[in-house]
Amino acid sequence: MQVITQVSELRQTMQALRCSGKSIGFVPTMGALHEGHLQLLRASVKDNDITVCSIFVNPTQFNNPDDYKLYPRTLEADIELLQTTGCDFIFSPSPEAIYPQHTMLQFSFGKLEQVMEGAMRPGHFNGVATIVGKFFNMVQPHKAYFGQKDLQQVAIVRQLIVGLGFDIELVCYPTVREADGLAMSSRNKRLNAEQRQTAVSLHEALELAKAQLKTQPVATIKTAVADYLNNKPEVELEYFEIADPLNLQPVETIAEGEVALCIAAFVGPVRLIDNLVVNLTEV
Ligand code: AMP
């Protein structure tokens, strides 16, 4: 496994591999790797000749400077973990290498970014689209792997690929959870022991909502979720939405097909998100 930090070296290496007929899988991450990331890496290693994992805490997608500053950075441990997956290249550039000059480029995703993460984190998806677009150009992968944990991000990347005509297959994998149900997240590392225990209440709230989908209207389910979390110490609900899993728009009445139950909440100082995609024939 080779660690690359320079854009020019990455481009040359990837171009040579592509020209020699190798298939390339790409897993973009911000590091502090856990099983959720490793699942994507193992899938890429299985599907492709070559796998590239980027580790880059992208400054332009953070709307909160503290969140950026305190985001866990564990490169040495990440490299060790990646060695167990069969990953071929780690791309871990500096912010200066990626952003040699201020970019004025602005993306607009319409309604898709006016809800949930887009509404709560102004500029977030502009930063995501910028970095994913840059990385797609630098790596030129055949397939790119993303987690359902960031469901709205998957929808944004899908639009980026279609909108800009990237010849890349988007592959999405389900959310990996801790034994108690908490969605794995690099930000979980910032929780203290009590907060870690309470954090599982986000998943519990989603399960509570899921159990009511067939019998209760949207407003009642929303109230039940808010009431449930209100009783939890250090938990502050930011939003809970029942949405269409593809376009993320709020669902007014629960009828048929699939819905996404999406939640964001602070646990202490740490903002966490989670979701469940539920097939209504299965509840
Ligand atoms: P991040 O490092 O948080 O930017 O995540 C990198 C990729 O891993 C994204 O596509 C995430 O959606 C995915 N990911 C993060 N956590 C999980 C998880 N618990 N299960 C599945 N995928 C995940």
mmCIF file of C-alpha atoms and ligand atoms in Angstrom:
data_model
loop_
_atom_site.group_PDB
_atom_site.id
_atom_site.type_symbol
_atom_site.label_atom_id
_atom_site.label_comp_id
_atom_site.label_asym_id
_atom_site.label_seq_id
_atom_site.Cartn_x
_atom_site.Cartn_y
_atom_site.Cartn_z
ATOM 1 C CA MET A 1 0.000 0.000 0.000
ATOM 2 C CA GLN A 2 1.339 3.372 -1.029
ATOM 3 C CA VAL A 3 0.615 6.728 0.596
ATOM 4 C CA ILE A 4 0.372 9.625 -1.869
ATOM 5 C CA THR A 5 0.156 13.249 -0.765
ATOM 6 C CA GLN A 6 0.764 15.133 -4.030
ATOM 7 C CA VAL A 7 -1.951 15.674 -6.608
ATOM 8 C CA SER A 8 0.481 15.343 -9.558
ATOM 9 C CA GLU A 9 1.732 11.967 -8.331
ATOM 10 C CA LEU A 10 -1.824 10.739 -7.832
ATOM 11 C CA ARG A 11 -2.849 11.827 -11.341
ATOM 12 C CA GLN A 12 0.168 10.180 -12.998
ATOM 13 C CA THR A 13 -0.223 6.939 -11.055
ATOM 14 C CA MET A 14 -3.944 6.674 -11.740
ATOM 15 C CA GLN A 15 -3.593 7.515 -15.428
ATOM 16 C CA ALA A 16 -0.934 4.845 -15.888
ATOM 17 C CA LEU A 17 -3.097 2.236 -14.129
ATOM 18 C CA ARG A 18 -6.166 3.176 -16.147
ATOM 19 C CA CYS A 19 -4.221 3.012 -19.417
ATOM 20 C CA SER A 20 -2.960 -0.454 -18.514
ATOM 21 C CA GLY A 21 -6.586 -1.589 -18.269
ATOM 22 C CA LYS A 22 -6.947 -1.738 -14.474
ATOM 23 C CA SER A 23 -10.343 -1.049 -12.925
ATOM 24 C CA ILE A 24 -10.209 1.545 -10.154
ATOM 25 C CA GLY A 25 -12.443 1.753 -7.083
ATOM 26 C CA PHE A 26 -12.472 4.894 -4.948
ATOM 27 C CA VAL A 27 -13.539 5.340 -1.319
ATOM 28 C CA PRO A 28 -13.487 8.981 -0.172
ATOM 29 C CA THR A 29 -13.260 9.423 3.612
ATOM 30 C CA MET A 30 -12.291 11.972 6.222
ATOM 31 C CA GLY A 31 -10.333 9.354 8.172
ATOM 32 C CA ALA A 32 -10.682 8.229 11.801
ATOM 33 C CA LEU A 33 -11.685 5.006 10.115
ATOM 34 C CA HIS A 34 -14.144 2.508 11.542
ATOM 35 C CA GLU A 35 -16.012 -0.569 10.333
ATOM 36 C CA GLY A 36 -18.414 1.580 8.268
ATOM 37 C CA HIS A 37 -15.496 2.773 6.160
ATOM 38 C CA LEU A 38 -13.820 -0.641 6.088
ATOM 39 C CA GLN A 39 -16.978 -2.232 4.675
ATOM 40 C CA LEU A 40 -16.728 0.177 1.701
ATOM 41 C CA LEU A 41 -13.035 -0.548 1.276
ATOM 42 C CA ARG A 42 -13.507 -4.310 1.301
ATOM 43 C CA ALA A 43 -16.277 -3.973 -1.276
ATOM 44 C CA SER A 44 -14.025 -1.888 -3.518
ATOM 45 C CA VAL A 45 -11.113 -4.310 -3.157
ATOM 46 C CA LYS A 46 -13.431 -7.168 -4.134
ATOM 47 C CA ASP A 47 -14.949 -5.352 -7.145
ATOM 48 C CA ASN A 48 -11.866 -3.631 -8.634
ATOM 49 C CA ASP A 49 -8.230 -4.285 -9.552
ATOM 50 C CA ILE A 50 -7.082 -1.186 -7.678
ATOM 51 C CA THR A 51 -8.573 0.594 -4.651
ATOM 52 C CA VAL A 52 -7.839 4.181 -3.649
ATOM 53 C CA CYS A 53 -8.912 5.553 -0.269
ATOM 54 C CA SER A 54 -8.709 9.295 0.280
ATOM 55 C CA ILE A 55 -8.260 10.597 3.797
ATOM 56 C CA PHE A 56 -8.925 14.298 3.829
ATOM 57 C CA VAL A 57 -10.776 16.422 6.369
ATOM 58 C CA ASN A 58 -12.255 18.784 3.817
ATOM 59 C CA PRO A 59 -12.379 22.330 5.233
ATOM 60 C CA THR A 60 -14.934 23.616 2.712
ATOM 61 C CA GLN A 61 -17.692 21.280 3.880
ATOM 62 C CA PHE A 62 -17.544 22.378 7.529
ATOM 63 C CA ASN A 63 -19.893 25.216 8.433
ATOM 64 C CA ASN A 64 -18.762 25.085 12.062
ATOM 65 C CA PRO A 65 -15.063 25.957 12.688
ATOM 66 C CA ASP A 66 -14.986 24.011 15.986
ATOM 67 C CA ASP A 67 -16.316 20.903 14.286
ATOM 68 C CA TYR A 68 -13.461 21.182 11.742
ATOM 69 C CA LYS A 69 -10.825 21.830 14.388
ATOM 70 C CA LEU A 70 -11.981 19.018 16.670
ATOM 71 C CA TYR A 71 -12.669 16.458 13.948
ATOM 72 C CA PRO A 72 -10.639 13.331 14.879
ATOM 73 C CA ARG A 73 -7.417 12.902 12.893
ATOM 74 C CA THR A 74 -5.776 9.491 13.322
ATOM 75 C CA LEU A 75 -3.712 8.953 10.168
ATOM 76 C CA GLU A 76 -1.239 6.423 11.624
ATOM 77 C CA ALA A 77 -4.008 4.175 12.961
ATOM 78 C CA ASP A 78 -5.939 4.608 9.698
ATOM 79 C CA ILE A 79 -2.959 3.422 7.665
ATOM 80 C CA GLU A 80 -2.689 0.304 9.848
ATOM 81 C CA LEU A 81 -6.390 -0.450 9.442
ATOM 82 C CA LEU A 82 -6.248 0.077 5.681
ATOM 83 C CA GLN A 83 -3.405 -2.409 5.444
ATOM 84 C CA THR A 84 -5.855 -5.127 6.573
ATOM 85 C CA THR A 85 -8.292 -4.404 3.723
ATOM 86 C CA GLY A 86 -6.158 -4.856 0.612
ATOM 87 C CA CYS A 87 -6.383 -1.142 -0.237
ATOM 88 C CA ASP A 88 -3.652 -0.149 -2.741
ATOM 89 C CA PHE A 89 -3.342 3.631 -2.371
ATOM 90 C CA ILE A 90 -4.062 6.176 0.331
ATOM 91 C CA PHE A 91 -4.392 9.723 -0.876
ATOM 92 C CA SER A 92 -3.903 12.075 2.082
ATOM 93 C CA PRO A 93 -3.180 15.543 0.721
ATOM 94 C CA SER A 94 -2.808 18.790 2.665
ATOM 95 C CA PRO A 95 -5.585 21.403 2.380
ATOM 96 C CA GLU A 96 -3.121 23.590 0.418
ATOM 97 C CA ALA A 97 -2.530 20.842 -2.135
ATOM 98 C CA ILE A 98 -6.266 20.556 -2.770
ATOM 99 C CA TYR A 99 -7.099 24.251 -2.526
ATOM 100 C CA PRO A 100 -4.051 26.117 -3.904
ATOM 101 C CA GLN A 101 -6.377 29.055 -4.400
ATOM 102 C CA HIS A 102 -9.816 30.060 -3.198
ATOM 103 C CA THR A 103 -12.475 28.500 -5.408
ATOM 104 C CA MET A 104 -15.444 30.630 -6.438
ATOM 105 C CA LEU A 105 -17.282 27.667 -7.887
ATOM 106 C CA GLN A 106 -20.830 27.341 -6.539
ATOM 107 C CA PHE A 107 -23.066 24.332 -6.915
ATOM 108 C CA SER A 108 -26.804 24.439 -6.619
ATOM 109 C CA PHE A 109 -28.810 21.299 -5.983
ATOM 110 C CA GLY A 110 -32.207 22.966 -5.777
ATOM 111 C CA LYS A 111 -34.709 21.339 -3.459
ATOM 112 C CA LEU A 112 -32.294 18.555 -2.622
ATOM 113 C CA GLU A 113 -30.136 20.876 -0.542
ATOM 114 C CA GLN A 114 -32.965 22.921 0.956
ATOM 115 C CA VAL A 115 -33.879 20.218 3.472
ATOM 116 C CA MET A 116 -32.208 18.560 6.444
ATOM 117 C CA GLU A 117 -28.369 18.674 6.230
ATOM 118 C CA GLY A 118 -28.488 21.248 3.448
ATOM 119 C CA ALA A 119 -30.820 23.498 5.431
ATOM 120 C CA MET A 120 -28.992 23.083 8.750
ATOM 121 C CA ARG A 121 -25.442 23.327 7.416
ATOM 122 C CA PRO A 122 -25.287 26.187 4.889
ATOM 123 C CA GLY A 123 -22.541 25.593 2.318
ATOM 124 C CA HIS A 124 -22.017 21.995 3.413
ATOM 125 C CA PHE A 125 -23.086 20.343 0.164
ATOM 126 C CA ASN A 126 -21.267 22.952 -1.894
ATOM 127 C CA GLY A 127 -18.099 21.812 -0.101
ATOM 128 C CA VAL A 128 -19.006 18.150 -0.546
ATOM 129 C CA ALA A 129 -19.677 18.581 -4.282
ATOM 130 C CA THR A 130 -16.451 20.562 -4.721
ATOM 131 C CA ILE A 131 -14.244 17.968 -3.062
ATOM 132 C CA VAL A 132 -15.968 14.930 -4.549
ATOM 133 C CA GLY A 133 -15.805 16.526 -8.021
ATOM 134 C CA LYS A 134 -12.104 17.340 -7.576
ATOM 135 C CA PHE A 135 -11.315 13.839 -6.329
ATOM 136 C CA PHE A 136 -13.289 12.223 -9.161
ATOM 137 C CA ASN A 137 -11.175 14.204 -11.649
ATOM 138 C CA MET A 138 -7.919 13.348 -9.892
ATOM 139 C CA VAL A 139 -8.585 9.629 -9.338
ATOM 140 C CA GLN A 140 -10.824 8.975 -12.364
ATOM 141 C CA PRO A 141 -12.299 5.869 -10.762
ATOM 142 C CA HIS A 142 -14.661 3.410 -12.430
ATOM 143 C CA LYS A 143 -16.644 2.979 -9.207
ATOM 144 C CA ALA A 144 -17.030 5.158 -6.109
ATOM 145 C CA TYR A 145 -18.268 3.851 -2.764
ATOM 146 C CA PHE A 146 -20.464 5.776 -0.318
ATOM 147 C CA GLY A 147 -22.417 4.928 2.847
ATOM 148 C CA GLN A 148 -26.164 5.187 3.368
ATOM 149 C CA LYS A 149 -25.318 6.753 6.740
ATOM 150 C CA ASP A 150 -25.037 10.026 4.768
ATOM 151 C CA LEU A 151 -28.163 9.488 2.702
ATOM 152 C CA GLN A 152 -28.533 13.071 1.490
ATOM 153 C CA GLN A 153 -24.865 13.106 0.482
ATOM 154 C CA VAL A 154 -25.493 10.024 -1.670
ATOM 155 C CA ALA A 155 -28.338 11.880 -3.413
ATOM 156 C CA ILE A 156 -26.077 14.903 -3.963
ATOM 157 C CA VAL A 157 -23.253 12.773 -5.398
ATOM 158 C CA ARG A 158 -25.776 11.010 -7.652
ATOM 159 C CA GLN A 159 -26.774 14.437 -9.034
ATOM 160 C CA LEU A 160 -23.130 15.466 -9.383
ATOM 161 C CA ILE A 161 -22.376 12.352 -11.444
ATOM 162 C CA VAL A 162 -25.434 12.771 -13.681
ATOM 163 C CA GLY A 163 -25.138 16.553 -13.925
ATOM 164 C CA LEU A 164 -21.458 16.676 -14.849
ATOM 165 C CA GLY A 165 -21.424 13.430 -16.829
ATOM 166 C CA PHE A 166 -18.836 11.568 -14.753
ATOM 167 C CA ASP A 167 -18.440 8.034 -16.086
ATOM 168 C CA ILE A 168 -18.474 6.600 -12.573
ATOM 169 C CA GLU A 169 -20.729 3.998 -10.977
ATOM 170 C CA LEU A 170 -22.002 5.070 -7.584
ATOM 171 C CA VAL A 171 -22.129 2.186 -5.118
ATOM 172 C CA CYS A 172 -23.974 2.619 -1.815
ATOM 173 C CA TYR A 173 -23.650 0.369 1.237
ATOM 174 C CA PRO A 174 -25.888 0.154 4.332
ATOM 175 C CA THR A 175 -25.076 1.791 7.643
ATOM 176 C CA VAL A 176 -22.809 -0.207 9.958
ATOM 177 C CA ARG A 177 -23.815 0.009 13.612
ATOM 178 C CA GLU A 178 -22.309 -0.685 17.008
ATOM 179 C CA ALA A 179 -23.758 -3.664 18.914
ATOM 180 C CA ASP A 180 -26.322 -1.431 20.660
ATOM 181 C CA GLY A 181 -27.485 0.154 17.384
ATOM 182 C CA LEU A 182 -25.546 3.434 17.383
ATOM 183 C CA ALA A 183 -24.471 4.251 13.821
ATOM 184 C CA MET A 184 -20.691 4.151 13.581
ATOM 185 C CA SER A 185 -19.227 7.611 13.041
ATOM 186 C CA SER A 186 -15.811 9.182 13.395
ATOM 187 C CA ARG A 187 -17.476 11.824 15.557
ATOM 188 C CA ASN A 188 -18.448 9.138 18.121
ATOM 189 C CA LYS A 189 -14.798 9.306 19.231
ATOM 190 C CA ARG A 190 -15.569 12.742 20.675
ATOM 191 C CA LEU A 191 -18.314 11.451 23.018
ATOM 192 C CA ASN A 192 -17.529 10.866 26.695
ATOM 193 C CA ALA A 193 -18.730 7.633 28.335
ATOM 194 C CA GLU A 194 -22.143 9.007 29.363
ATOM 195 C CA GLN A 195 -22.718 10.735 26.057
ATOM 196 C CA ARG A 196 -21.785 7.528 24.230
ATOM 197 C CA GLN A 197 -24.468 5.686 26.208
ATOM 198 C CA THR A 198 -27.083 8.340 25.482
ATOM 199 C CA ALA A 199 -26.156 8.564 21.787
ATOM 200 C CA VAL A 200 -27.916 5.291 21.084
ATOM 201 C CA SER A 201 -31.213 7.099 21.716
ATOM 202 C CA LEU A 202 -31.038 8.488 18.152
ATOM 203 C CA HIS A 203 -31.282 4.973 16.785
ATOM 204 C CA GLU A 204 -33.936 4.099 19.370
ATOM 205 C CA ALA A 205 -35.975 7.105 18.256
ATOM 206 C CA LEU A 206 -35.745 5.930 14.632
ATOM 207 C CA GLU A 207 -36.932 2.457 15.635
ATOM 208 C CA LEU A 208 -39.781 3.987 17.629
ATOM 209 C CA ALA A 209 -40.793 5.983 14.548
ATOM 210 C CA LYS A 210 -40.525 2.914 12.333
ATOM 211 C CA ALA A 211 -42.868 0.993 14.654
ATOM 212 C CA GLN A 212 -45.517 3.717 14.285
ATOM 213 C CA LEU A 213 -45.277 4.161 10.485
ATOM 214 C CA LYS A 214 -48.266 1.975 9.646
ATOM 215 C CA THR A 215 -50.591 3.283 12.335
ATOM 216 C CA GLN A 216 -49.832 6.964 13.003
ATOM 217 C CA PRO A 217 -49.795 10.143 10.909
ATOM 218 C CA VAL A 218 -46.508 11.968 10.271
ATOM 219 C CA ALA A 219 -47.190 14.723 12.838
ATOM 220 C CA THR A 220 -47.870 12.208 15.633
ATOM 221 C CA ILE A 221 -44.690 10.269 14.861
ATOM 222 C CA LYS A 222 -42.666 13.495 14.874
ATOM 223 C CA THR A 223 -44.066 14.425 18.280
ATOM 224 C CA ALA A 224 -43.323 10.953 19.642
ATOM 225 C CA VAL A 225 -39.690 11.200 18.489
ATOM 226 C CA ALA A 226 -39.280 14.686 19.970
ATOM 227 C CA ASP A 227 -40.844 13.578 23.281
ATOM 228 C CA TYR A 228 -38.637 10.501 23.426
ATOM 229 C CA LEU A 229 -35.442 12.511 22.968
ATOM 230 C CA ASN A 230 -36.571 15.324 25.228
ATOM 231 C CA ASN A 231 -36.182 12.974 28.180
ATOM 232 C CA LYS A 232 -32.595 12.084 27.337
ATOM 233 C CA PRO A 233 -29.829 13.999 29.071
ATOM 234 C CA GLU A 234 -27.584 16.107 26.807
ATOM 235 C CA VAL A 235 -29.607 15.287 23.680
ATOM 236 C CA GLU A 236 -30.890 18.171 21.601
ATOM 237 C CA LEU A 237 -32.925 17.209 18.563
ATOM 238 C CA GLU A 238 -32.192 19.295 15.477
ATOM 239 C CA TYR A 239 -34.580 17.596 13.081
ATOM 240 C CA PHE A 240 -36.471 14.407 12.509
ATOM 241 C CA GLU A 241 -37.970 14.003 9.040
ATOM 242 C CA ILE A 242 -39.850 11.351 7.131
ATOM 243 C CA ALA A 243 -38.638 11.757 3.569
ATOM 244 C CA ASP A 244 -38.497 10.210 0.131
ATOM 245 C CA PRO A 245 -35.206 8.222 0.113
ATOM 246 C CA LEU A 246 -34.254 9.403 -3.395
ATOM 247 C CA ASN A 247 -35.099 13.114 -3.454
ATOM 248 C CA LEU A 248 -35.171 13.597 0.340
ATOM 249 C CA GLN A 249 -38.332 15.708 0.186
ATOM 250 C CA PRO A 250 -40.645 15.445 3.207
ATOM 251 C CA VAL A 251 -43.429 12.881 2.965
ATOM 252 C CA GLU A 252 -46.822 14.300 4.015
ATOM 253 C CA THR A 253 -48.757 11.060 4.150
ATOM 254 C CA ILE A 254 -47.292 7.627 4.561
ATOM 255 C CA ALA A 255 -48.660 5.469 1.756
ATOM 256 C CA GLU A 256 -46.463 2.866 0.082
ATOM 257 C CA GLY A 257 -42.976 2.146 -1.199
ATOM 258 C CA GLU A 258 -39.948 3.260 0.808
ATOM 259 C CA VAL A 259 -39.486 6.129 3.231
ATOM 260 C CA ALA A 260 -36.342 7.431 4.897
ATOM 261 C CA LEU A 261 -36.492 8.288 8.583
ATOM 262 C CA CYS A 262 -33.768 10.894 9.079
ATOM 263 C CA ILE A 263 -32.509 12.402 12.293
ATOM 264 C CA ALA A 264 -29.884 14.906 13.441
ATOM 265 C CA ALA A 265 -29.206 15.751 17.069
ATOM 266 C CA PHE A 266 -26.532 17.100 19.327
ATOM 267 C CA VAL A 267 -25.309 14.740 22.029
ATOM 268 C CA GLY A 268 -23.367 17.050 24.300
ATOM 269 C CA PRO A 269 -21.233 19.111 21.903
ATOM 270 C CA VAL A 270 -21.219 16.506 19.140
ATOM 271 C CA ARG A 271 -23.656 16.638 16.244
ATOM 272 C CA LEU A 272 -24.706 13.191 15.014
ATOM 273 C CA ILE A 273 -26.912 12.051 12.129
ATOM 274 C CA ASP A 274 -28.602 8.758 11.399
ATOM 275 C CA ASN A 275 -31.338 7.340 9.190
ATOM 276 C CA LEU A 276 -33.347 4.223 8.432
ATOM 277 C CA VAL A 277 -34.742 3.459 5.005
ATOM 278 C CA VAL A 278 -37.936 1.498 5.551
ATOM 279 C CA ASN A 279 -39.893 -0.505 3.013
ATOM 280 C CA LEU A 280 -43.521 -0.027 4.032
ATOM 281 C CA THR A 281 -44.447 -3.551 2.977
ATOM 282 C CA GLU A 282 -42.038 -4.850 5.607
ATOM 283 C CA VAL A 283 -43.383 -3.069 8.695
HETATM 284 P P1 AMP B 1 -16.706 10.152 6.403
HETATM 285 O O1 AMP B 1 -15.296 9.758 6.697
HETATM 286 O O2 AMP B 1 -17.550 10.295 7.629
HETATM 287 O O3 AMP B 1 -16.794 11.319 5.455
HETATM 288 O O4 AMP B 1 -17.340 8.936 5.625
HETATM 289 C C1 AMP B 1 -16.749 8.398 4.469
HETATM 290 C C2 AMP B 1 -17.729 7.443 3.840
HETATM 291 O O5 AMP B 1 -18.046 6.398 4.747
HETATM 292 C C3 AMP B 1 -19.066 8.125 3.471
HETATM 293 O O6 AMP B 1 -19.536 7.618 2.241
HETATM 294 C C4 AMP B 1 -19.958 7.720 4.616
HETATM 295 O O7 AMP B 1 -21.326 7.695 4.283
HETATM 296 C C5 AMP B 1 -19.445 6.319 4.920
HETATM 297 N N1 AMP B 1 -19.783 5.949 6.289
HETATM 298 C C6 AMP B 1 -19.512 6.645 7.426
HETATM 299 N N2 AMP B 1 -20.029 6.012 8.506
HETATM 300 C C7 AMP B 1 -20.633 4.900 8.028
HETATM 301 C C8 AMP B 1 -21.352 3.824 8.633
HETATM 302 N N3 AMP B 1 -21.561 3.770 9.954
HETATM 303 N N4 AMP B 1 -21.843 2.845 7.842
HETATM 304 C C9 AMP B 1 -21.658 2.885 6.482
HETATM 305 N N5 AMP B 1 -20.977 3.869 5.854
HETATM 306 C C10 AMP B 1 -20.484 4.851 6.605
#
